[in-house]
mmCIF file of C-alpha atoms in Angstrom:
data_model
loop_
_atom_site.group_PDB
_atom_site.id
_atom_site.type_symbol
_atom_site.label_atom_id
_atom_site.label_comp_id
_atom_site.label_asym_id
_atom_site.label_seq_id
_atom_site.Cartn_x
_atom_site.Cartn_y
_atom_site.Cartn_z
ATOM 1 C CA MET S 1 54.176 14.906 114.548
ATOM 2 C CA PRO S 2 53.156 16.595 111.282
ATOM 3 C CA SER S 3 55.767 18.610 109.420
ATOM 4 C CA PRO S 4 55.867 22.346 110.207
ATOM 5 C CA THR S 5 55.314 25.319 107.977
ATOM 6 C CA VAL S 6 58.751 26.646 107.073
ATOM 7 C CA VAL S 7 59.271 30.376 106.537
ATOM 8 C CA VAL S 8 62.411 31.210 104.577
ATOM 9 C CA GLY S 9 63.603 34.643 105.618
ATOM 10 C CA ALA S 10 63.659 36.328 109.034
ATOM 11 C CA GLY S 11 63.105 39.925 107.992
ATOM 12 C CA ILE S 12 60.025 41.873 108.975
ATOM 13 C CA ILE S 13 57.805 40.155 106.380
ATOM 14 C CA GLY S 14 59.011 36.670 107.323
ATOM 15 C CA LEU S 15 58.681 37.379 111.036
ATOM 16 C CA SER S 16 55.171 38.716 110.556
ATOM 17 C CA THR S 17 54.277 35.660 108.493
ATOM 18 C CA ALA S 18 55.515 33.430 111.315
ATOM 19 C CA TRP S 19 53.523 35.466 113.842
ATOM 20 C CA HIS S 20 50.286 35.019 111.949
ATOM 21 C CA LEU S 21 50.947 31.351 111.172
ATOM 22 C CA ALA S 22 51.348 30.761 114.902
ATOM 23 C CA GLU S 23 48.069 32.598 115.509
ATOM 24 C CA LEU S 24 46.485 30.166 113.049
ATOM 25 C CA GLY S 25 47.702 27.262 115.146
ATOM 26 C CA GLN S 26 50.596 26.202 112.919
ATOM 27 C CA ARG S 27 53.915 24.794 114.032
ATOM 28 C CA VAL S 28 56.479 27.124 112.483
ATOM 29 C CA VAL S 29 60.187 27.022 111.690
ATOM 30 C CA VAL S 30 61.904 30.193 110.457
ATOM 31 C CA VAL S 31 65.134 29.672 108.498
ATOM 32 C CA ASP S 32 67.598 32.422 107.625
ATOM 33 C CA SER S 33 71.098 32.541 106.190
ATOM 34 C CA GLY S 34 72.225 34.889 108.960
ATOM 35 C CA PRO S 35 70.978 36.009 112.352
ATOM 36 C CA ALA S 36 67.249 36.509 112.688
ATOM 37 C CA ALA S 37 66.306 40.083 111.797
ATOM 38 C CA GLY S 38 69.892 40.745 110.717
ATOM 39 C CA GLY S 39 69.448 41.581 107.037
ATOM 40 C CA THR S 40 67.827 44.423 105.152
ATOM 41 C CA THR S 41 65.173 44.954 107.840
ATOM 42 C CA THR S 42 67.822 46.300 110.201
ATOM 43 C CA ALA S 43 68.558 49.004 107.615
ATOM 44 C CA GLY S 44 64.911 50.079 107.605
ATOM 45 C CA ALA S 45 64.247 53.734 108.345
ATOM 46 C CA GLY S 46 61.274 52.793 110.504
ATOM 47 C CA PHE S 47 58.597 55.284 109.530
ATOM 48 C CA VAL S 48 55.088 54.059 108.791
ATOM 49 C CA GLY S 49 52.116 55.868 107.303
ATOM 50 C CA LEU S 50 49.119 55.804 105.034
ATOM 51 C CA TRP S 51 51.021 56.133 101.767
ATOM 52 C CA ALA S 52 47.939 55.070 99.798
ATOM 53 C CA ALA S 53 46.130 58.217 100.980
ATOM 54 C CA GLY S 54 47.731 60.688 98.599
ATOM 55 C CA TYR S 55 51.396 59.726 98.217
ATOM 56 C CA ALA S 56 51.493 56.464 96.240
ATOM 57 C CA TRP S 57 48.957 57.168 93.509
ATOM 58 C CA TYR S 58 49.082 53.581 92.165
ATOM 59 C CA TRP S 59 47.771 52.073 95.434
ATOM 60 C CA ASN S 60 44.143 51.820 96.554
ATOM 61 C CA GLU S 61 42.067 50.829 99.582
ATOM 62 C CA SER S 62 43.728 47.409 99.763
ATOM 63 C CA GLU S 63 47.130 48.945 100.424
ATOM 64 C CA ARG S 64 45.547 51.539 102.729
ATOM 65 C CA ASP S 65 44.070 48.712 104.813
ATOM 66 C CA VAL S 66 47.412 46.893 104.904
ATOM 67 C CA GLU S 67 49.097 50.119 106.040
ATOM 68 C CA GLN S 68 46.536 50.756 108.777
ATOM 69 C CA TYR S 69 46.971 47.174 109.928
ATOM 70 C CA GLY S 70 50.714 47.769 110.223
ATOM 71 C CA ILE S 71 50.203 50.907 112.320
ATOM 72 C CA ASP S 72 47.860 49.022 114.648
ATOM 73 C CA PHE S 73 50.154 45.967 114.779
ATOM 74 C CA TYR S 74 53.165 47.993 115.892
ATOM 75 C CA ARG S 75 51.121 49.799 118.528
ATOM 76 C CA ARG S 76 49.936 46.480 119.956
ATOM 77 C CA LEU S 77 53.477 45.106 119.888
ATOM 78 C CA ALA S 78 54.781 48.155 121.756
ATOM 79 C CA GLU S 79 52.019 47.794 124.360
ATOM 80 C CA SER S 80 52.689 44.076 124.824
ATOM 81 C CA GLY S 81 55.982 44.591 126.643
ATOM 82 C CA ASN S 82 57.906 42.129 124.462
ATOM 83 C CA GLY S 83 60.833 44.540 124.251
ATOM 84 C CA PRO S 84 61.634 48.087 123.176
ATOM 85 C CA THR S 85 60.386 49.013 119.712
ATOM 86 C CA GLY S 86 60.897 52.794 119.616
ATOM 87 C CA TYR S 87 57.207 53.244 118.825
ATOM 88 C CA ARG S 88 55.863 56.803 118.782
ATOM 89 C CA GLN S 89 53.026 58.505 116.954
ATOM 90 C CA ASN S 90 54.691 61.643 115.582
ATOM 91 C CA GLY S 91 52.752 61.894 112.331
ATOM 92 C CA ASN S 92 54.032 62.434 108.811
ATOM 93 C CA VAL S 93 54.533 65.807 107.141
ATOM 94 C CA TRP S 94 54.914 66.218 103.393
ATOM 95 C CA LEU S 95 56.720 69.427 102.469
ATOM 96 C CA THR S 96 57.159 71.269 99.168
ATOM 97 C CA VAL S 97 59.913 73.767 98.399
ATOM 98 C CA THR S 98 58.618 75.447 95.217
ATOM 99 C CA ASP S 99 55.298 76.785 93.991
ATOM 100 C CA GLU S 100 55.261 74.113 91.302
ATOM 101 C CA GLY S 101 55.853 71.466 93.949
ATOM 102 C CA ARG S 102 52.970 72.843 96.007
ATOM 103 C CA ALA S 103 50.686 72.632 92.952
ATOM 104 C CA ASP S 104 51.860 69.116 92.097
ATOM 105 C CA HIS S 105 52.067 67.370 95.447
ATOM 106 C CA ILE S 106 49.655 68.912 97.954
ATOM 107 C CA PRO S 107 46.288 68.570 96.115
ATOM 108 C CA PRO S 108 46.502 64.745 95.937
ATOM 109 C CA PHE S 109 46.484 64.743 99.755
ATOM 110 C CA GLU S 110 43.841 67.425 100.112
ATOM 111 C CA GLU S 111 41.439 65.770 97.668
ATOM 112 C CA HIS S 112 42.097 62.111 98.403
ATOM 113 C CA ARG S 113 39.112 59.919 99.205
ATOM 114 C CA PHE S 114 41.139 58.180 101.954
ATOM 115 C CA ARG S 115 42.129 61.425 103.639
ATOM 116 C CA PRO S 116 42.365 60.450 107.330
ATOM 117 C CA ALA S 117 40.687 62.288 110.169
ATOM 118 C CA GLY S 118 42.739 65.217 111.392
ATOM 119 C CA ALA S 119 44.804 65.524 108.207
ATOM 120 C CA ARG S 120 45.356 69.113 107.172
ATOM 121 C CA THR S 121 47.215 71.437 104.828
ATOM 122 C CA LEU S 122 49.978 73.543 106.395
ATOM 123 C CA THR S 123 51.225 77.007 105.574
ATOM 124 C CA PRO S 124 54.994 77.444 105.913
ATOM 125 C CA ALA S 125 54.488 79.044 109.333
ATOM 126 C CA GLU S 126 52.204 76.215 110.476
ATOM 127 C CA ALA S 127 54.736 73.674 109.224
ATOM 128 C CA ALA S 128 57.465 75.391 111.260
ATOM 129 C CA ASP S 129 55.251 75.263 114.361
ATOM 130 C CA LEU S 130 54.855 71.509 113.879
ATOM 131 C CA VAL S 131 58.422 70.667 112.814
ATOM 132 C CA PRO S 132 61.090 71.620 115.371
ATOM 133 C CA GLY S 133 63.884 73.638 113.773
ATOM 134 C CA LEU S 134 62.276 74.012 110.323
ATOM 135 C CA ASP S 135 63.035 77.278 108.513
ATOM 136 C CA PRO S 136 59.631 78.346 107.123
ATOM 137 C CA SER S 137 61.296 80.332 104.333
ATOM 138 C CA ALA S 138 62.648 77.052 102.907
ATOM 139 C CA VAL S 139 59.209 75.587 102.150
ATOM 140 C CA THR S 140 56.073 76.612 100.273
ATOM 141 C CA ALA S 141 53.488 74.306 101.892
ATOM 142 C CA GLY S 142 52.990 71.138 103.854
ATOM 143 C CA PHE S 143 50.434 68.447 104.555
ATOM 144 C CA PHE S 144 50.081 66.588 107.849
ATOM 145 C CA HIS S 145 48.903 63.045 108.502
ATOM 146 C CA PRO S 146 48.591 62.797 112.310
ATOM 147 C CA ASP S 147 48.482 59.000 112.616
ATOM 148 C CA GLY S 148 51.872 58.231 111.071
ATOM 149 C CA ILE S 149 54.238 56.425 113.418
ATOM 150 C CA GLN S 150 57.946 55.825 113.865
ATOM 151 C CA ILE S 151 59.626 52.688 115.167
ATOM 152 C CA SER S 152 63.152 51.384 115.413
ATOM 153 C CA ALA S 153 63.199 48.682 112.741
ATOM 154 C CA PRO S 154 66.041 46.688 114.402
ATOM 155 C CA ASP S 155 64.476 46.906 117.879
ATOM 156 C CA THR S 156 61.027 46.029 116.590
ATOM 157 C CA ALA S 157 62.337 43.025 114.674
ATOM 158 C CA ALA S 158 64.237 41.856 117.776
ATOM 159 C CA ALA S 159 61.063 42.215 119.861
ATOM 160 C CA LEU S 160 59.192 40.130 117.300
ATOM 161 C CA VAL S 161 61.856 37.423 117.417
ATOM 162 C CA GLY S 162 61.602 37.285 121.202
ATOM 163 C CA ALA S 163 57.814 37.134 121.109
ATOM 164 C CA LEU S 164 57.897 34.382 118.473
ATOM 165 C CA ARG S 165 60.330 32.277 120.483
ATOM 166 C CA ALA S 166 58.023 32.641 123.479
ATOM 167 C CA ARG S 167 55.168 31.336 121.314
ATOM 168 C CA GLY S 168 57.140 28.232 120.360
ATOM 169 C CA VAL S 169 58.311 29.296 116.912
ATOM 170 C CA ALA S 170 61.657 27.665 116.110
ATOM 171 C CA PHE S 171 64.517 29.532 114.449
ATOM 172 C CA ARG S 172 67.297 28.087 112.333
ATOM 173 C CA GLU S 173 69.778 30.918 112.040
ATOM 174 C CA HIS S 174 72.941 30.950 109.909
ATOM 175 C CA THR S 175 71.338 28.256 107.774
ATOM 176 C CA PRO S 176 71.336 29.236 104.089
ATOM 177 C CA VAL S 177 68.536 27.641 102.064
ATOM 178 C CA THR S 178 69.896 26.537 98.685
ATOM 179 C CA GLY S 179 66.786 24.926 97.222
ATOM 180 C CA LEU S 180 63.262 23.667 97.673
ATOM 181 C CA GLU S 181 62.212 20.024 97.749
ATOM 182 C CA ALA S 182 59.037 18.971 95.946
ATOM 183 C CA ARG S 183 57.286 15.722 95.090
ATOM 184 C CA ASP S 184 54.302 15.152 92.814
ATOM 185 C CA GLY S 185 53.937 18.884 92.265
ATOM 186 C CA SER S 186 53.862 19.804 95.961
ATOM 187 C CA VAL S 187 56.524 21.327 98.151
ATOM 188 C CA THR S 188 57.916 18.942 100.774
ATOM 189 C CA GLY S 189 60.774 20.844 102.369
ATOM 190 C CA VAL S 190 63.785 23.100 102.022
ATOM 191 C CA ARG S 191 67.381 22.074 101.362
ATOM 192 C CA THR S 192 70.181 23.850 103.226
ATOM 193 C CA ALA S 193 73.785 24.552 102.299
ATOM 194 C CA SER S 194 74.923 21.643 104.463
ATOM 195 C CA GLY S 195 72.765 19.223 102.468
ATOM 196 C CA GLU S 196 70.176 18.866 105.224
ATOM 197 C CA VAL S 197 66.527 18.756 104.192
ATOM 198 C CA ILE S 198 64.045 20.367 106.577
ATOM 199 C CA ASP S 199 60.691 18.688 105.988
ATOM 200 C CA ALA S 200 57.762 21.065 105.544
ATOM 201 C CA ALA S 201 54.013 20.765 105.162
ATOM 202 C CA ARG S 202 54.060 24.232 103.571
ATOM 203 C CA VAL S 203 56.723 26.786 102.712
ATOM 204 C CA VAL S 204 56.515 30.575 102.627
ATOM 205 C CA LEU S 205 59.344 32.315 100.781
ATOM 206 C CA ALA S 206 59.971 35.692 102.406
ATOM 207 C CA ALA S 207 63.568 35.949 101.281
ATOM 208 C CA GLY S 208 63.381 39.402 99.702
ATOM 209 C CA SER S 209 65.981 39.963 97.023
ATOM 210 C CA TRP S 210 67.091 36.324 97.260
ATOM 211 C CA THR S 211 63.680 34.874 96.354
ATOM 212 C CA ASN S 212 64.200 34.358 92.624
ATOM 213 C CA THR S 213 67.170 32.080 93.171
ATOM 214 C CA LEU S 214 64.865 29.614 94.924
ATOM 215 C CA LEU S 215 61.936 29.994 92.526
ATOM 216 C CA ALA S 216 63.842 29.689 89.255
ATOM 217 C CA PRO S 217 64.189 25.858 89.236
ATOM 218 C CA PHE S 218 60.378 25.623 89.163
ATOM 219 C CA GLY S 219 60.006 27.838 86.105
ATOM 220 C CA ARG S 220 58.868 30.936 87.944
ATOM 221 C CA GLU S 221 60.622 34.277 88.376
ATOM 222 C CA LEU S 222 59.317 37.464 89.913
ATOM 223 C CA PRO S 223 59.582 40.682 87.868
ATOM 224 C CA THR S 224 61.639 42.581 90.408
ATOM 225 C CA VAL S 225 64.668 44.813 90.321
ATOM 226 C CA ARG S 226 67.028 44.696 93.285
ATOM 227 C CA VAL S 227 68.223 48.083 94.487
ATOM 228 C CA VAL S 228 70.871 49.113 96.984
ATOM 229 C CA ALA S 229 69.201 51.562 99.378
ATOM 230 C CA SER S 230 71.139 53.874 101.685
ATOM 231 C CA ARG S 231 70.490 56.070 104.664
ATOM 232 C CA LEU S 232 72.705 58.353 106.713
ATOM 233 C CA VAL S 233 72.624 58.944 110.477
ATOM 234 C CA THR S 234 74.057 62.073 112.093
ATOM 235 C CA LYS S 235 75.517 62.501 115.528
ATOM 236 C CA PRO S 236 73.114 63.911 118.157
ATOM 237 C CA PHE S 237 72.614 67.675 118.157
ATOM 238 C CA GLY S 238 69.651 68.085 120.486
ATOM 239 C CA LEU S 239 66.834 67.406 118.023
ATOM 240 C CA PRO S 240 63.650 66.562 119.955
ATOM 241 C CA GLY S 241 62.081 63.155 119.530
ATOM 242 C CA THR S 242 58.773 64.796 118.590
ATOM 243 C CA LEU S 243 59.938 65.556 115.041
ATOM 244 C CA PRO S 244 57.389 64.181 112.558
ATOM 245 C CA THR S 245 58.705 62.151 109.657
ATOM 246 C CA LEU S 246 59.368 64.596 106.820
ATOM 247 C CA MET S 247 58.760 63.660 103.184
ATOM 248 C CA LEU S 248 59.828 65.897 100.298
ATOM 249 C CA PRO S 249 58.741 64.203 97.048
ATOM 250 C CA GLU S 250 60.148 66.854 94.709
ATOM 251 C CA LEU S 251 63.672 66.484 96.189
ATOM 252 C CA GLN S 252 64.600 62.996 94.974
ATOM 253 C CA GLY S 253 62.069 61.551 97.412
ATOM 254 C CA LEU S 254 63.983 62.930 100.414
ATOM 255 C CA TRP S 255 62.821 61.672 103.795
ATOM 256 C CA ILE S 256 64.042 62.819 107.222
ATOM 257 C CA ARG S 257 63.314 61.621 110.730
ATOM 258 C CA GLU S 258 64.802 62.022 114.202
ATOM 259 C CA HIS S 259 67.169 59.356 115.523
ATOM 260 C CA ARG S 260 68.567 59.524 119.071
ATOM 261 C CA GLY S 261 68.759 63.296 119.091
ATOM 262 C CA GLY S 262 70.096 63.522 115.544
ATOM 263 C CA LEU S 263 68.784 62.858 112.054
ATOM 264 C CA THR S 264 68.522 59.865 109.796
ATOM 265 C CA TYR S 265 67.720 60.609 106.174
ATOM 266 C CA GLY S 266 67.984 59.366 102.609
ATOM 267 C CA ALA S 267 67.077 60.072 98.990
ATOM 268 C CA GLY S 268 67.619 59.094 95.376
ATOM 269 C CA ARG S 269 71.376 59.570 95.005
ATOM 270 C CA GLY S 270 71.923 56.834 97.588
ATOM 271 C CA TYR S 271 70.084 54.231 95.519
ATOM 272 C CA GLU S 272 71.315 52.114 92.620
ATOM 273 C CA PRO S 273 69.970 48.972 90.904
ATOM 274 C CA LEU S 274 72.354 46.054 91.213
ATOM 275 C CA PHE S 275 72.419 45.557 87.453
ATOM 276 C CA VAL S 276 74.252 48.879 87.058
ATOM 277 C CA SER S 277 77.349 47.235 88.525
ATOM 278 C CA GLY S 278 76.957 44.126 86.359
ATOM 279 C CA ALA S 279 74.825 41.824 88.534
ATOM 280 C CA ASP S 280 72.004 39.731 87.076
ATOM 281 C CA ARG S 281 69.317 37.602 88.701
ATOM 282 C CA ARG S 282 71.764 34.739 89.107
ATOM 283 C CA THR S 283 74.018 36.963 91.232
ATOM 284 C CA GLU S 284 73.042 36.877 94.879
ATOM 285 C CA PRO S 285 73.503 40.253 96.599
ATOM 286 C CA ALA S 286 75.367 40.769 99.840
ATOM 287 C CA ARG S 287 73.130 40.710 102.892
ATOM 288 C CA ARG S 288 74.384 44.144 103.864
ATOM 289 C CA PRO S 289 76.096 45.892 100.937
ATOM 290 C CA VAL S 290 78.842 48.462 101.413
ATOM 291 C CA ARG S 291 78.739 51.186 98.755
ATOM 292 C CA PRO S 292 80.658 54.267 99.955
ATOM 293 C CA ASP S 293 80.336 55.865 96.502
ATOM 294 C CA LEU S 294 76.549 56.031 96.905
ATOM 295 C CA LEU S 295 76.923 57.513 100.368
ATOM 296 C CA ASP S 296 79.323 60.165 99.126
ATOM 297 C CA ALA S 297 76.951 61.095 96.295
ATOM 298 C CA MET S 298 74.054 61.334 98.733
ATOM 299 C CA ARG S 299 76.008 63.548 101.111
ATOM 300 C CA GLU S 300 77.045 65.884 98.312
ATOM 301 C CA SER S 301 73.465 66.130 97.080
ATOM 302 C CA LEU S 302 71.604 66.359 100.365
ATOM 303 C CA HIS S 303 73.757 68.283 102.835
ATOM 304 C CA PRO S 304 72.877 71.689 101.330
ATOM 305 C CA ILE S 305 69.195 70.746 101.203
ATOM 306 C CA VAL S 306 69.015 69.466 104.791
ATOM 307 C CA THR S 307 70.951 72.500 106.048
ATOM 308 C CA LYS S 308 68.502 74.846 104.354
ATOM 309 C CA LEU S 309 65.489 73.048 105.796
ATOM 310 C CA LEU S 310 66.870 72.458 109.297
ATOM 311 C CA PRO S 311 69.701 74.952 109.928
ATOM 312 C CA ASP S 312 70.516 73.461 113.360
ATOM 313 C CA ALA S 313 71.515 70.209 111.649
ATOM 314 C CA ALA S 314 74.463 71.840 109.846
ATOM 315 C CA SER S 315 76.922 71.069 112.648
ATOM 316 C CA ALA S 316 76.013 67.359 112.600
ATOM 317 C CA LEU S 317 76.337 66.779 108.860
ATOM 318 C CA GLY S 318 79.670 65.501 107.645
ATOM 319 C CA ALA S 319 82.425 63.081 108.479
ATOM 320 C CA ASP S 320 80.913 61.890 111.756
ATOM 321 C CA GLU S 321 77.816 60.510 110.057
ATOM 322 C CA THR S 322 77.269 56.762 110.023
ATOM 323 C CA ALA S 323 75.502 54.846 107.276
ATOM 324 C CA THR S 324 73.278 51.838 106.772
ATOM 325 C CA GLN S 325 72.635 50.081 103.456
ATOM 326 C CA GLY S 326 70.415 47.202 102.388
ATOM 327 C CA VAL S 327 68.930 45.646 99.263
ATOM 328 C CA VAL S 328 65.258 46.254 98.475
ATOM 329 C CA SER S 329 63.142 44.729 95.701
ATOM 330 C CA MET S 330 61.029 46.913 93.447
ATOM 331 C CA THR S 331 58.331 45.288 91.310
ATOM 332 C CA ALA S 332 57.231 45.897 87.716
ATOM 333 C CA ASP S 333 53.888 47.449 88.758
ATOM 334 C CA ARG S 334 55.060 48.855 92.116
ATOM 335 C CA ASN S 335 52.756 46.506 93.988
ATOM 336 C CA PHE S 336 53.573 43.604 96.250
ATOM 337 C CA ILE S 337 53.886 39.951 95.318
ATOM 338 C CA VAL S 338 52.169 37.735 97.879
ATOM 339 C CA GLY S 339 50.394 34.518 97.044
ATOM 340 C CA ALA S 340 50.523 30.918 95.952
ATOM 341 C CA VAL S 341 53.183 29.951 93.415
ATOM 342 C CA PRO S 342 51.165 28.356 90.577
ATOM 343 C CA GLU S 343 53.826 25.791 89.717
ATOM 344 C CA VAL S 344 54.186 24.250 93.213
ATOM 345 C CA ALA S 345 51.335 23.394 95.582
ATOM 346 C CA GLY S 346 51.932 24.421 99.181
ATOM 347 C CA LEU S 347 54.399 27.164 98.247
ATOM 348 C CA VAL S 348 53.565 30.809 98.965
ATOM 349 C CA VAL S 349 55.800 33.751 98.161
ATOM 350 C CA ALA S 350 55.799 37.068 100.030
ATOM 351 C CA GLY S 351 58.073 39.683 98.505
ATOM 352 C CA GLY S 352 58.499 42.735 96.350
ATOM 353 C CA ASP S 353 58.660 45.152 99.280
ATOM 354 C CA ASN S 354 58.974 48.270 97.068
ATOM 355 C CA GLU S 355 61.092 49.800 99.821
ATOM 356 C CA SER S 356 58.153 49.835 102.191
ATOM 357 C CA GLY S 357 58.530 46.470 103.884
ATOM 358 C CA VAL S 358 58.436 47.934 107.386
ATOM 359 C CA THR S 359 55.136 49.703 106.671
ATOM 360 C CA HIS S 360 53.471 46.796 104.894
ATOM 361 C CA GLY S 361 55.273 43.862 106.528
ATOM 362 C CA PRO S 362 52.705 43.092 109.241
ATOM 363 C CA GLY S 363 49.809 43.086 106.770
ATOM 364 C CA LEU S 364 51.667 41.203 104.043
ATOM 365 C CA GLY S 365 52.727 38.610 106.597
ATOM 366 C CA ARG S 366 49.122 38.148 107.663
ATOM 367 C CA ILE S 367 48.033 37.752 104.034
ATOM 368 C CA ALA S 368 50.821 35.232 103.342
ATOM 369 C CA ALA S 369 49.959 33.196 106.440
ATOM 370 C CA GLU S 370 46.242 33.123 105.708
ATOM 371 C CA LEU S 371 46.767 32.184 102.060
ATOM 372 C CA SER S 372 49.176 29.433 103.099
ATOM 373 C CA VAL S 373 46.786 27.861 105.582
ATOM 374 C CA THR S 374 43.293 28.641 104.258
ATOM 375 C CA GLY S 375 43.785 29.756 100.659
ATOM 376 C CA THR S 376 41.960 33.034 101.339
ATOM 377 C CA THR S 377 42.702 36.208 103.248
ATOM 378 C CA THR S 378 40.679 38.514 105.476
ATOM 379 C CA LEU S 379 42.870 41.553 104.757
ATOM 380 C CA GLY S 380 43.123 43.483 101.516
ATOM 381 C CA ASP S 381 42.565 42.280 97.975
ATOM 382 C CA ALA S 382 44.750 39.234 97.404
ATOM 383 C CA SER S 383 44.248 39.386 93.636
ATOM 384 C CA ARG S 384 46.335 42.581 93.551
ATOM 385 C CA TYR S 385 49.341 40.690 94.927
ATOM 386 C CA ASP S 386 48.929 37.313 93.176
ATOM 387 C CA PRO S 387 52.215 36.173 91.557
ATOM 388 C CA ALA S 388 50.148 34.741 88.683
ATOM 389 C CA ARG S 389 49.293 38.258 87.494
ATOM 390 C CA PHE S 390 52.731 38.157 85.874
ATOM 391 C CA PRO S 391 54.064 35.695 83.271
ATOM 392 C CA ALA S 392 56.221 32.913 84.696
ATOM 393 C CA GLU S 393 59.267 34.195 82.812
ATOM 394 C CA ALA S 394 60.247 37.600 84.109
ATOM 395 C CA PRO S 395 61.856 40.339 82.022
ATOM 396 C CA SER S 396 65.376 41.479 82.804
ATOM 397 C CA GLU S 397 65.892 43.803 85.726
ATOM 398 C CA GLN S 398 66.649 46.594 83.261
ATOM 399 C CA ASP S 399 63.296 45.977 81.554
ATOM 400 C CA VAL S 400 61.486 45.902 84.903
ATOM 401 C CA VAL S 401 62.656 49.466 85.506
ATOM 402 C CA GLY S 402 61.113 50.456 82.173
ATOM 403 C CA LEU S 403 57.790 48.847 83.111
ATOM 404 C CA MET S 404 57.415 50.536 86.483
ATOM 405 C CA PRO S 405 54.824 53.331 86.600
ATOM 406 C CA ALA S 406 56.027 56.831 87.432
ATOM 407 C CA ARG S 407 56.805 57.319 91.114
ATOM 408 C CA ARG S 408 54.855 60.578 91.417
ATOM 409 C CA GLU S 409 51.332 61.261 90.200
ATOM 410 C CA ALA S 410 52.485 64.548 88.677
ATOM 411 C CA ASP S 411 55.096 62.687 86.630
ATOM 412 C CA ALA S 412 52.452 60.214 85.449
ATOM 413 C CA ARG S 413 50.203 63.081 84.345
ATOM 414 C CA ARG S 414 53.020 64.680 82.403
ATOM 415 C CA ALA S 415 53.944 61.385 80.774
ATOM 416 C CA GLY S 416 50.326 60.862 79.742
ATOM 417 C CA ALA S 417 50.103 64.365 78.291
ATOM 418 C CA ALA S 418 53.321 63.859 76.341
ATOM 419 C CA ALA S 419 52.043 60.589 74.896
#
């Protein structure tokens, strides 16, 4: 029997890669250092939308197509009956809280060439009609994308694992991969912590923030910065499940969505690059970090804001909140890294999630699978994600932060004017 394709990493990108490899007729083994779908994916907030249509100014139609594919993929998965996924089409609402914010952040949606059907600008009163519990006096404008969806990232990943097992995909859980095996310039397998070598015809690295450890021996590093990301979850207080996902770009990138009758939310104060606490690329992060200091800072920053926006949430904010944290990888140009590793034939990398792995995971997994098997892809523009667009030697994580384009289009405009 020929050797399988081995996928290293059982997060949403790795699981999607395995799904599409199986669709391409490959025998697949997924290897992960912990339980399948038990890492950063389970900390995912689970909202999906067309970010390339007015929010992420550095993305184009390729990312838009990957995002639409993800929306369609999750709908099909929910309809397949493979397990609960929490899928619902609630839409996404961007809100501004100042006149300057309205001028900065709403026109990119209104004028965008990818503006989806049914998208519309909202007055404060219209936003309050659409968003249960919103105080219209707390906002200056809104913009609605009707096709945005919400899922439960842990439930969806578990449903994918079940569906993959049913399709014959093998899982090797609690099996840390410590290195790659290669001969004559081609990958031949993966080496585990026990010393076992799992033979492979091809390998896809979908190991997220752990990818560079495996690439480094081959003279290739990805220009990423690993960031602890946090979100808070309140106790239930009767919030209806129809709440759209709320995005407030001028408030540290605040996002809010409903979770089991309460809120889950997060923003900038709950994020910190690992290098701030002394880690470098040779330091492997914890699968699920615990940083109470970041959670405390986020609570202090956001509780007044959330209370002003959604007054009914005030009683649920505080000591009874629970938290989830993971490690995401941001890239030097804020785009994804998916493609063949130039130094090793048969090796494909799929990473650099830019904190949007749940949204883009299905599409990136399809691209990784197709590139692994056929060398081409039928989704998006693979040249935008090619690892070879970067030098083999990556800058430090601190320098990667300096290379990243501004997060908001308004900030980029101001930076350009200042220059």
